[in-house]
Amino acid sequence: MKTVLYRTLVTEFYRQNTGFFLVILMISFAIIRPDDHVALFQYAMSSPPFLLYYFAIWTLYVFKTIAFVRHQFRHPAYRFLYHFRLIPPGTRLFYWLSISISLLLPILAYALWMSFHGVRNQQWTAIGSIALFALGMVATALIIFERVIRQSNTEVKVRTFARNWPLPYPLFFIQFLLRRNAILVLITKLFSGAILIGVCLLYPTDDYDERLIAIGLLIGSLIHLGLTTEHYTFEHEYLLFVRNLPLSFLKRFTAHTLQMLLIFLPEVLLLFRYLPDPISFLFVVKAFVFISGIQMAALHRVYQHDKSLEKLSLYGLWGFIIGLVFIMFRLDLTIIGGLLWIYAAWINAYKYYKSEFQFD
Amino acid sequence: MLHVKNYRKAYHSRTILEVPELQLQPGIHWIRGVNGAGKSTFFRSVAGMLPFEGEIWLDDTWEVKRDPVAFRLRVNYAEAEPLYPEYLSAFDLISFVAKAKKAPAGQVNELVETLEITSFWKQPVGTYSSGMLKKTSLILGFLGNPTLIMLDEPLITIDDRAVANVCQLIDQYHQNGVQFLLSSHQDFRLTDLKMDSSYIIRNQTLEEIHLG
């Protein structure tokens, strides 16, 4: 039972979120140096209210793990997990504790790193707060996991009214994101939005050019690779029947384009709101072609070579390095984005039906 | 009607099914095989839902890889154990597939009434029983003007009245020139349907067997 639980809850969580973790790691340790982390959290530990920002981010992560576990239990393929309820309470709580710690490991490790530096500086109040919060996170996760298993009869909440107009196909995935992956969407949009607003506000403070905004866009788009994984698995798990439909390249590609428009609508609106004065609003169009181009290329890369799903995070890393080089050499965003769209269109036209999701 | 040439399907480099040559004449054909033999894999390949090695021709005119749109317009498939997003309704799914398959006017209502899903088809799939899901999947299989319909385990999880209705639909569509590939562990000879041939998947290939 322990092996099954670990495989379906812990291993699967990290497997499905490799893209998310790599992008977070890339931003946290490739862009921000470890010394900057230390300086930042030492400041936070000396000024406890600032510590609340850390706790807020950690809470989002706890929500993400809880959402994943609930999602796994509710998935038809994993209903057997409810048999875990038959295990004696003591053993079950021990397993939950171990699973909670395993899922929260990245933030617990970060908290430990902070505490280690705190001990050196004798910041005992801050260490105490971090330790208490860490314990609280583990306990909260454990309690909610136990509640999930006790509520095996709870029906999945779905709307109770009858809709008299059919939901358009491009919205199938958007609904899936909002209903089943709201926390992933929230975290992705929070990060991406914060980075975009950050670069837009930073722009007038020095002699920067459009490249600064472009770097923000690059990072913001790469953060969305987690959604790409969801997009691909959703299509192959729930909408396999679509591959039996006579949808022409134009129809398929138009649906994908509409989905990209909807996914990146918040970023487009943010750009309109925060775009620094000297930059033309035409830049927003370029920005959309660029960020959606990255997403389209990532999704279609997985269609072309399904095993790439596991490597999406690696692509994110290389994408960041190559994208950065292109931006620094002032290659126009429309050209980069346009090339990525052409690649996606080529795959969609010629390789789409060769895509197959093979479970390990 | 259906011509399969040098078909091979493998998962993780392990061959699941190999059909060097198969010519299916017009009719209703019954495909059998033990669990995991590869019936659904074969159906999904013919439906264009899975990539494979080889060629699959319909009426010697349309090949699944060369004519992806024209072929899919004429070949329908209903899953054995359908899985749909719980927030969509049968109405959403049927409307979308009906439009894509160019279903003639009135066909949707006719099927919805025949398989008796009117009372729930606008409710989200998350509230359905397995039988209601199965009926939804079967309706999707009949939409449009197909030449070939493949029904994977069409008689499971649905009640006796629905079984009779499905058999009646198959018969009615067949009389209108539609060919069928059916897979089932149940014996079709116990129904009113007349099978033209029967095949079994064993030893990773498809062999014709005599209907006793």
Coordinates of C-alpha atoms in Angstrom, one line a residue:
Chain A
M1 CA 0.0 0.0 0.0
K2 CA 2.8 2.4 0.9
T3 CA 4.5 1.9 -2.5
V4 CA 1.2 2.5 -4.3
L5 CA 0.5 5.6 -2.3
Y6 CA 3.9 7.0 -2.9
R7 CA 3.7 6.3 -6.6
T8 CA 0.3 7.8 -7.1
L9 CA 0.7 10.8 -4.8
V10 CA 4.4 11.7 -4.4
T11 CA 6.2 10.4 -7.5
E12 CA 3.3 11.5 -9.7
F13 CA 3.2 14.9 -8.1
Y14 CA 6.8 15.6 -8.9
R15 CA 6.6 13.9 -12.3
Q16 CA 3.6 16.1 -13.3
N17 CA 5.2 19.2 -11.9
T18 CA 8.8 18.8 -13.2
G19 CA 8.2 21.8 -15.5
F20 CA 6.9 23.9 -12.7
F21 CA 9.8 23.0 -10.4
L22 CA 12.4 23.6 -13.1
V23 CA 11.1 27.0 -14.0
I24 CA 10.9 27.9 -10.3
L25 CA 14.4 26.6 -9.8
M26 CA 15.6 28.5 -12.9
I27 CA 14.1 31.8 -11.7
S28 CA 15.1 31.2 -8.1
F29 CA 18.7 30.1 -8.6
A30 CA 19.7 30.9 -12.1
I31 CA 18.5 34.5 -12.1
I32 CA 18.6 35.2 -8.4
R33 CA 21.9 34.2 -7.0
P34 CA 22.1 32.1 -3.7
D35 CA 23.7 35.1 -2.0
D36 CA 20.7 37.2 -2.9
H37 CA 18.4 34.6 -1.3
V38 CA 20.4 34.7 1.9
A39 CA 20.4 38.5 1.9
L40 CA 16.7 38.6 1.3
F41 CA 15.7 36.0 3.9
Q42 CA 18.1 37.4 6.5
Y43 CA 16.3 40.8 6.0
A44 CA 13.0 39.0 6.3
M45 CA 14.1 37.2 9.5
S46 CA 15.2 40.4 11.1
S47 CA 11.8 42.0 10.1
P48 CA 9.1 39.4 10.9
P49 CA 6.3 41.1 9.0
F50 CA 8.3 40.6 5.8
L51 CA 8.4 36.9 6.7
L52 CA 4.7 36.8 6.0
Y53 CA 5.5 37.1 2.3
Y54 CA 7.4 33.9 2.5
F55 CA 4.6 32.2 4.4
A56 CA 2.1 33.4 1.8
I57 CA 4.1 31.8 -1.0
W58 CA 4.5 28.6 1.0
T59 CA 0.8 28.5 1.7
L60 CA 0.2 28.7 -2.1
Y61 CA 2.5 25.7 -2.5
V62 CA 0.6 23.8 0.3
F63 CA -2.7 24.5 -1.6
K64 CA -1.1 23.1 -4.7
T65 CA -0.1 19.8 -3.0
I66 CA -3.6 19.5 -1.4
A67 CA -5.3 20.2 -4.7
F68 CA -3.2 17.5 -6.3
V69 CA -4.0 14.9 -3.7
R70 CA -7.7 15.7 -3.9
H71 CA -7.5 15.5 -7.7
Q72 CA -5.8 12.1 -7.6
F73 CA -8.5 10.7 -5.2
R74 CA -11.3 12.0 -7.4
H75 CA -9.8 10.7 -10.6
P76 CA -11.7 7.6 -11.8
A77 CA -8.5 5.7 -12.3
Y78 CA -7.4 6.2 -8.7
R79 CA -10.6 5.5 -6.9
F80 CA -9.0 2.4 -5.4
L81 CA -7.0 4.7 -3.2
Y82 CA -10.0 5.0 -0.9
H83 CA -9.1 1.5 0.3
F84 CA -6.4 3.3 2.3
R85 CA -9.2 4.1 4.7
L86 CA -9.2 0.4 5.8
I87 CA -5.6 0.7 7.2
P88 CA -5.5 1.2 11.0
P89 CA -5.6 4.9 12.0
G90 CA -2.1 4.9 13.6
T91 CA -0.4 3.4 10.5
R92 CA -2.5 5.6 8.2
L93 CA -1.5 8.8 10.0
F94 CA 2.1 7.8 9.9
Y95 CA 1.8 7.3 6.1
W96 CA 0.0 10.7 5.7
L97 CA 2.8 12.3 7.7
S98 CA 5.4 10.8 5.5
I99 CA 3.5 11.8 2.4
S100 CA 2.9 15.3 3.6
I101 CA 6.6 15.8 4.4
S102 CA 7.6 14.3 1.0
L103 CA 5.2 16.6 -0.9
L104 CA 6.3 19.7 1.1
L105 CA 10.0 18.8 0.9
P106 CA 11.0 21.8 -1.3
I107 CA 9.6 24.4 1.1
L108 CA 10.7 22.5 4.2
A109 CA 14.2 22.3 2.8
Y110 CA 14.1 26.1 2.1
A111 CA 12.8 26.7 5.6
L112 CA 15.7 24.6 7.0
W113 CA 18.2 26.6 4.9
M114 CA 16.7 29.9 6.4
S115 CA 16.8 28.4 9.9
F116 CA 20.4 27.3 9.5
H117 CA 21.4 31.0 8.7
G118 CA 19.1 32.2 11.5
V119 CA 21.0 30.1 14.0
R120 CA 24.2 31.7 13.0
N121 CA 22.7 35.1 13.5
Q122 CA 20.8 34.0 16.6
Q123 CA 17.4 35.1 15.1
W124 CA 15.5 32.9 17.5
T125 CA 12.0 34.5 17.1
A126 CA 12.2 34.1 13.3
I127 CA 13.4 30.5 13.6
G128 CA 10.6 29.8 16.0
S129 CA 8.0 31.3 13.6
I130 CA 9.4 29.4 10.7
A131 CA 9.4 26.1 12.7
L132 CA 5.8 26.7 13.8
F133 CA 4.7 27.6 10.3
A134 CA 6.4 24.5 8.9
L135 CA 4.8 22.3 11.5
G136 CA 1.4 24.0 10.8
M137 CA 1.8 23.3 7.0
V138 CA 2.6 19.6 7.6
A139 CA -0.3 19.3 10.1
T140 CA -2.7 21.1 7.8
A141 CA -1.8 18.9 4.8
L142 CA -2.1 15.8 6.9
I143 CA -5.5 16.8 8.3
I144 CA -6.9 17.7 4.9
F145 CA -5.6 14.5 3.3
E146 CA -7.3 12.5 6.1
R147 CA -10.5 14.4 5.5
V148 CA -10.3 13.7 1.8
I149 CA -10.2 9.9 2.5
R150 CA -13.0 10.2 5.0
Q151 CA -15.3 11.9 2.5
S152 CA -15.2 9.2 -0.1
N153 CA -18.9 9.6 -0.7
T154 CA -18.8 13.3 -1.3
E155 CA -20.0 14.0 -4.8
V156 CA -17.8 16.1 -7.1
K157 CA -19.3 19.6 -7.2
V158 CA -20.6 20.2 -10.7
R159 CA -23.1 22.8 -11.7
T160 CA -26.7 21.8 -11.1
F161 CA -28.4 23.9 -13.7
A162 CA -28.9 22.8 -17.3
R163 CA -27.0 25.0 -19.8
N164 CA -29.0 25.3 -23.0
W165 CA -26.1 26.3 -25.2
P166 CA -23.2 23.9 -25.9
L167 CA -19.8 24.9 -24.6
P168 CA -17.6 25.7 -27.5
Y169 CA -14.7 23.3 -28.0
P170 CA -11.8 25.7 -27.4
L171 CA -13.3 26.3 -23.9
F172 CA -13.2 22.6 -22.9
F173 CA -9.6 23.0 -21.8
I174 CA -10.0 26.5 -20.3
Q175 CA -12.9 25.1 -18.1
F176 CA -10.7 22.2 -17.2
L177 CA -7.9 24.6 -16.0
L178 CA -10.3 26.7 -14.0
R179 CA -12.2 23.8 -12.4
R180 CA -9.6 21.2 -11.9
N181 CA -6.3 23.2 -11.8
A182 CA -7.3 26.5 -10.3
I183 CA -4.4 26.6 -8.0
L184 CA -1.9 25.9 -10.7
V185 CA -3.4 28.6 -12.8
L186 CA -3.4 31.0 -9.9
I187 CA 0.2 30.4 -9.0
T188 CA 1.3 30.6 -12.7
K189 CA -0.6 33.8 -13.2
L190 CA 0.7 35.3 -10.0
F191 CA 4.3 34.6 -10.9
S192 CA 3.9 35.6 -14.5
G193 CA 2.0 38.8 -13.6
A194 CA 4.4 39.8 -10.9
I195 CA 7.4 39.5 -13.2
L196 CA 5.6 41.5 -16.0
I197 CA 4.6 44.3 -13.6
G198 CA 8.1 44.2 -12.1
V199 CA 9.9 44.7 -15.4
C200 CA 7.4 47.4 -16.5
L201 CA 7.9 49.3 -13.2
L202 CA 11.7 48.8 -13.4
Y203 CA 11.9 50.1 -17.0
P204 CA 11.7 53.9 -16.3
T205 CA 14.2 53.7 -13.4
D206 CA 17.2 53.4 -15.6
D207 CA 18.4 53.5 -19.2
Y208 CA 16.6 50.2 -20.2
D209 CA 15.1 49.3 -23.5
E210 CA 12.4 46.9 -24.7
R211 CA 14.7 43.9 -24.1
L212 CA 14.0 44.2 -20.4
I213 CA 10.3 43.7 -21.0
A214 CA 11.1 40.9 -23.4
I215 CA 13.1 39.0 -20.7
G216 CA 10.1 39.4 -18.4
L217 CA 7.9 38.0 -21.1
L218 CA 10.2 35.1 -21.7
I219 CA 10.2 34.1 -18.1
G220 CA 6.5 34.7 -17.8
S221 CA 5.8 32.4 -20.7
L222 CA 8.2 29.7 -19.5
I223 CA 6.4 29.6 -16.2
H224 CA 3.3 28.5 -18.2
L225 CA 5.0 25.2 -19.2
G226 CA 3.1 23.6 -16.3
L227 CA -0.1 24.4 -18.1
T228 CA 1.3 22.9 -21.3
T229 CA 1.7 19.6 -19.5
E230 CA -1.9 19.8 -18.3
H231 CA -3.1 20.7 -21.9
Y232 CA -1.4 17.7 -23.4
T233 CA -2.5 15.2 -20.8
F234 CA -6.1 16.6 -20.8
E235 CA -6.4 16.1 -24.5
H236 CA -5.0 12.6 -24.4
E237 CA -6.9 11.5 -21.3
Y238 CA -10.3 13.1 -21.7
L239 CA -10.6 14.1 -25.3
L240 CA -9.1 11.2 -27.2
F241 CA -12.3 11.0 -29.2
V242 CA -11.4 14.3 -30.8
R243 CA -8.7 12.4 -32.8
N244 CA -11.5 10.5 -34.5
L245 CA -13.1 13.7 -35.7
P246 CA -12.7 15.1 -39.2
L247 CA -11.2 18.4 -38.0
S248 CA -9.0 20.1 -40.6
F249 CA -5.7 21.7 -39.8
L250 CA -7.3 25.1 -39.9
K251 CA -10.0 24.1 -37.4
R252 CA -7.5 22.5 -35.0
F253 CA -5.1 25.4 -35.2
T254 CA -7.8 28.0 -34.8
A255 CA -9.0 26.3 -31.6
H256 CA -5.4 26.3 -30.3
T257 CA -5.0 29.9 -31.2
L258 CA -8.2 30.9 -29.3
Q259 CA -7.0 28.9 -26.3
M260 CA -3.7 30.8 -26.4
L261 CA -5.6 34.1 -26.6
L262 CA -7.6 33.2 -23.5
I263 CA -4.7 31.8 -21.6
F264 CA -2.6 34.9 -22.1
L265 CA -5.4 37.4 -21.8
P266 CA -4.3 38.4 -18.3
E267 CA -0.7 39.1 -19.5
V268 CA -2.0 41.1 -22.5
L269 CA -4.2 43.2 -20.2
L270 CA -1.4 43.8 -17.7
L271 CA 0.8 45.0 -20.5
F272 CA -1.8 47.4 -21.7
R273 CA -2.1 48.7 -18.1
Y274 CA 1.6 48.9 -17.2
L275 CA 3.5 49.3 -20.5
P276 CA 6.0 52.1 -20.0
D277 CA 5.2 55.3 -21.9
P278 CA 8.0 55.3 -24.5
I279 CA 6.9 51.8 -25.7
S280 CA 4.3 51.7 -28.4
F281 CA 1.1 49.6 -27.9
L282 CA 2.1 47.6 -31.0
F283 CA 4.6 46.0 -28.6
V284 CA 1.7 44.2 -26.9
V285 CA 0.9 42.4 -30.2
K286 CA 4.5 41.4 -30.6
A287 CA 4.5 40.3 -27.0
F288 CA 1.4 38.1 -27.5
V289 CA 3.0 36.5 -30.6
F290 CA 6.1 35.8 -28.6
I291 CA 4.6 34.4 -25.4
S292 CA 1.9 32.4 -27.1
G293 CA 4.5 31.2 -29.7
I294 CA 6.6 29.7 -26.9
Q295 CA 3.5 27.8 -25.6
M296 CA 2.4 26.6 -29.0
A297 CA 5.9 25.4 -29.8
A298 CA 6.1 23.6 -26.4
L299 CA 2.7 21.9 -26.8
H300 CA 3.5 20.9 -30.4
R301 CA 6.9 19.6 -29.5
V302 CA 5.1 17.1 -27.2
Y303 CA 2.7 16.2 -30.0
Q304 CA 5.7 15.5 -32.3
H305 CA 7.6 13.5 -29.7
D306 CA 5.4 12.4 -26.8
K307 CA 8.3 11.4 -24.6
S308 CA 9.2 15.1 -24.6
L309 CA 6.6 15.6 -21.9
E310 CA 9.2 14.4 -19.4
K311 CA 11.8 16.8 -20.9
L312 CA 9.6 19.8 -21.0
S313 CA 11.4 21.3 -18.0
L314 CA 14.7 20.8 -19.8
Y315 CA 13.3 22.6 -22.8
G316 CA 12.3 25.4 -20.5
L317 CA 15.8 25.7 -19.3
W318 CA 17.3 25.7 -22.8
G319 CA 14.5 27.9 -24.0
F320 CA 15.4 30.5 -21.4
I321 CA 19.1 30.4 -22.4
I322 CA 18.5 30.6 -26.2
G323 CA 15.7 33.1 -25.8
L324 CA 17.9 35.3 -23.7
V325 CA 20.7 35.2 -26.3
F326 CA 18.2 36.1 -29.1
I327 CA 16.8 39.0 -27.0
M328 CA 20.2 40.3 -26.1
F329 CA 21.1 40.3 -29.8
R330 CA 18.0 42.4 -30.4
L331 CA 16.2 39.8 -32.5
D332 CA 12.6 41.1 -33.0
L333 CA 10.1 39.3 -30.8
T334 CA 7.7 39.0 -33.7
I335 CA 10.4 37.0 -35.6
I336 CA 11.1 34.7 -32.7
G337 CA 7.4 34.2 -31.9
G338 CA 6.5 33.9 -35.6
L339 CA 9.1 31.1 -36.1
L340 CA 7.7 29.3 -33.1
W341 CA 4.2 29.6 -34.5
I342 CA 5.4 28.3 -37.9
Y343 CA 7.0 25.3 -36.1
A344 CA 3.8 24.6 -34.2
A345 CA 1.7 24.9 -37.5
W346 CA 4.0 22.5 -39.3
I347 CA 3.6 19.9 -36.5
N348 CA -0.1 20.4 -36.3
A349 CA -0.5 20.0 -40.1
Y350 CA 1.8 16.9 -40.5
K351 CA 2.4 15.2 -37.2
Y352 CA -0.6 15.8 -35.0
Y353 CA -2.1 12.4 -35.5
K354 CA 1.2 10.6 -34.7
S355 CA 0.9 11.9 -31.1
E356 CA 0.3 9.2 -28.6
F357 CA 0.4 9.4 -24.8
Q358 CA 2.0 6.2 -23.5
F359 CA 1.6 5.7 -19.8
D360 CA 4.7 4.4 -18.1
Chain B
M1 CA -14.9 -2.1 -47.4
L2 CA -11.9 -2.0 -44.9
H3 CA -8.5 -3.0 -46.1
V4 CA -5.6 -3.4 -43.5
K5 CA -2.1 -3.7 -44.9
N6 CA 1.0 -4.5 -42.9
Y7 CA -0.5 -3.3 -39.7
R8 CA 1.6 -3.3 -36.5
K9 CA 1.1 -1.7 -33.2
A10 CA 3.6 -1.7 -30.4
Y11 CA 3.8 -0.1 -27.0
H12 CA 7.2 0.6 -25.6
S13 CA 8.7 -1.4 -28.5
R14 CA 6.6 -4.5 -27.5
T15 CA 4.3 -5.6 -30.4
I16 CA 0.7 -5.8 -29.3
L17 CA -0.9 -6.6 -32.6
E18 CA 0.2 -7.4 -36.1
V19 CA -2.1 -7.8 -39.0
P20 CA -0.2 -8.4 -42.3
E21 CA -3.3 -8.4 -44.5
L22 CA -7.0 -8.1 -43.8
Q23 CA -10.0 -7.4 -46.1
L24 CA -13.3 -6.9 -44.5
Q25 CA -16.3 -7.1 -46.7
P26 CA -19.4 -5.0 -46.1
G27 CA -21.4 -6.3 -43.2
I28 CA -21.5 -6.6 -39.4
H29 CA -18.4 -8.1 -38.0
W30 CA -17.8 -9.4 -34.5
I31 CA -14.3 -9.1 -33.1
R32 CA -13.5 -11.2 -30.1
G33 CA -10.5 -11.7 -27.8
V34 CA -9.6 -12.0 -24.2
N35 CA -9.0 -8.9 -22.1
G36 CA -5.9 -7.0 -23.2
A37 CA -5.8 -8.9 -26.5
G38 CA -5.8 -5.6 -28.4
K39 CA -9.4 -5.1 -29.6
S40 CA -9.6 -1.5 -28.4
T41 CA -6.1 -0.8 -29.7
F42 CA -7.2 -2.1 -33.2
F43 CA -10.4 -0.1 -33.1
R44 CA -8.6 3.1 -32.0
S45 CA -6.1 2.6 -34.8
V46 CA -8.8 2.2 -37.4
A47 CA -10.5 5.3 -35.9
G48 CA -7.3 7.3 -36.4
M49 CA -6.9 7.8 -32.7
L50 CA -3.6 5.9 -32.4
P51 CA -0.5 6.0 -34.5
F52 CA 0.6 2.6 -36.0
E53 CA 2.7 1.1 -38.7
G54 CA 1.0 0.1 -41.9
E55 CA -2.0 1.3 -43.9
I56 CA -5.7 1.2 -43.3
W57 CA -7.9 1.9 -46.3
L58 CA -11.7 2.5 -46.5
D59 CA -13.4 1.5 -49.7
D60 CA -9.9 1.4 -51.3
T61 CA -10.2 5.2 -51.6
W62 CA -9.4 6.9 -48.3
E63 CA -6.4 6.0 -46.2
V64 CA -6.4 7.1 -42.5
K65 CA -3.0 8.8 -42.7
R66 CA -3.2 10.2 -46.2
D67 CA -6.7 11.5 -46.0
P68 CA -7.1 12.3 -42.3
V69 CA -10.3 14.4 -42.6
A70 CA -12.2 12.5 -45.3
F71 CA -11.4 9.1 -43.6
R72 CA -12.5 10.4 -40.1
L73 CA -15.7 11.7 -41.6
R74 CA -16.6 8.2 -42.6
V75 CA -15.3 6.1 -39.7
N76 CA -16.9 6.4 -36.3
Y77 CA -15.9 4.9 -33.0
A78 CA -17.6 4.5 -29.6
E79 CA -15.3 3.8 -26.7
A80 CA -15.9 0.7 -24.4
E81 CA -15.3 2.7 -21.2
P82 CA -15.6 6.4 -22.1
L83 CA -14.0 9.0 -20.0
Y84 CA -15.1 12.6 -20.4
P85 CA -14.5 15.8 -18.3
E86 CA -17.1 15.8 -15.5
Y87 CA -18.1 19.4 -16.0
L88 CA -19.2 18.9 -19.7
S89 CA -22.6 17.6 -20.5
A90 CA -23.6 15.0 -23.1
F91 CA -25.2 18.0 -24.8
D92 CA -21.8 19.7 -25.1
L93 CA -20.1 16.6 -26.4
I94 CA -22.8 15.6 -28.8
S95 CA -23.2 19.1 -30.2
F96 CA -19.5 19.3 -30.9
V97 CA -19.2 15.9 -32.5
A98 CA -22.4 16.3 -34.5
K99 CA -21.0 19.5 -36.0
A100 CA -17.6 18.0 -36.7
K101 CA -19.2 14.9 -38.3
K102 CA -21.7 17.0 -40.2
A103 CA -24.7 15.2 -38.7
P104 CA -27.9 15.7 -40.7
A105 CA -30.6 17.8 -39.2
G106 CA -32.7 15.9 -36.7
Q107 CA -30.2 13.1 -36.2
V108 CA -29.2 14.3 -32.8
N109 CA -32.7 14.5 -31.4
E110 CA -33.5 11.1 -33.0
L111 CA -30.6 9.4 -31.3
V112 CA -31.1 11.2 -28.0
E113 CA -34.7 10.0 -28.0
T114 CA -33.9 6.4 -29.1
L115 CA -31.3 6.0 -26.4
E116 CA -33.5 7.8 -23.9
I117 CA -31.0 10.4 -22.6
T118 CA -33.3 13.4 -22.9
S119 CA -33.8 13.7 -19.1
F120 CA -30.2 14.1 -18.3
W121 CA -28.2 15.1 -21.4
K122 CA -27.9 18.7 -20.4
Q123 CA -26.6 17.8 -16.9
P124 CA -22.8 17.6 -16.3
V125 CA -21.2 14.2 -17.0
G126 CA -20.0 14.1 -13.4
T127 CA -23.5 13.3 -12.3
Y128 CA -23.9 10.3 -14.7
S129 CA -23.9 6.6 -14.0
S130 CA -21.7 4.3 -16.1
G131 CA -24.8 3.4 -18.2
M132 CA -25.6 7.0 -18.9
L133 CA -21.9 7.6 -20.0
K134 CA -22.1 4.5 -22.2
K135 CA -25.2 5.8 -23.9
T136 CA -23.5 9.1 -24.5
S137 CA -20.5 7.4 -26.1
L138 CA -22.8 5.2 -28.3
I139 CA -24.6 8.3 -29.6
L140 CA -21.3 9.9 -30.5
G141 CA -20.6 6.7 -32.5
F142 CA -23.7 7.0 -34.6
L143 CA -23.4 10.7 -35.5
G144 CA -22.9 11.9 -39.1
N145 CA -23.1 9.8 -42.2
P146 CA -20.4 7.2 -41.6
T147 CA -19.5 4.3 -43.8
L148 CA -18.1 2.3 -40.9
I149 CA -19.1 2.4 -37.2
M150 CA -17.0 0.6 -34.6
L151 CA -18.6 -0.1 -31.3
D152 CA -16.4 -1.3 -28.5
E153 CA -18.4 -3.4 -26.1
P154 CA -21.7 -1.8 -27.0
L155 CA -23.8 -3.9 -24.7
I156 CA -22.0 -3.5 -21.4
T157 CA -23.4 -1.3 -18.5
I158 CA -26.6 -0.4 -20.3
D159 CA -30.1 -1.8 -19.3
D160 CA -32.0 -4.4 -21.3
R161 CA -34.2 -1.8 -23.1
A162 CA -31.1 0.1 -24.2
V163 CA -29.5 -3.1 -25.4
A164 CA -32.6 -3.7 -27.6
N165 CA -32.5 -0.1 -28.8
V166 CA -28.8 -0.3 -29.7
C167 CA -29.3 -3.5 -31.6
Q168 CA -32.3 -1.9 -33.4
L169 CA -30.1 1.1 -34.3
I170 CA -27.3 -1.1 -35.6
D171 CA -29.8 -3.0 -37.8
Q172 CA -31.4 0.2 -39.0
Y173 CA -28.1 1.9 -39.9
H174 CA -26.9 -1.3 -41.5
Q175 CA -29.9 -1.4 -43.8
N176 CA -29.0 2.1 -44.8
G177 CA -25.6 1.0 -45.9
V178 CA -23.5 1.5 -42.8
Q179 CA -21.0 -1.3 -41.9
F180 CA -20.2 -2.3 -38.4
L181 CA -17.2 -3.6 -36.4
L182 CA -18.4 -4.8 -32.9
S183 CA -16.4 -6.1 -30.1
S184 CA -18.1 -7.9 -27.2
H185 CA -17.6 -10.6 -24.7
Q186 CA -21.3 -11.1 -24.8
D187 CA -22.6 -13.4 -27.5
F188 CA -24.3 -11.4 -30.3
R189 CA -26.0 -14.6 -31.4
L190 CA -28.3 -14.2 -28.4
T191 CA -29.5 -10.9 -29.8
D192 CA -31.5 -10.2 -33.0
L193 CA -28.4 -9.0 -34.8
K194 CA -27.1 -11.1 -37.7
M195 CA -23.3 -11.3 -37.8
D196 CA -21.7 -11.6 -41.2
S197 CA -18.3 -12.8 -39.8
S198 CA -16.4 -13.2 -36.7
Y199 CA -12.8 -12.6 -35.9
I200 CA -10.7 -13.4 -32.9
I201 CA -7.5 -11.6 -31.7
R202 CA -5.1 -14.2 -30.4
N203 CA -1.3 -14.7 -30.7
Q204 CA -1.1 -11.0 -31.4
T205 CA -3.0 -11.2 -34.7
L206 CA -6.5 -11.2 -36.1
E207 CA -7.9 -14.5 -37.4
E208 CA -11.3 -15.2 -38.9
I209 CA -13.3 -17.9 -37.1
H210 CA -16.5 -19.6 -38.2
L211 CA -19.7 -18.5 -36.5
G212 CA -21.1 -21.7 -35.0

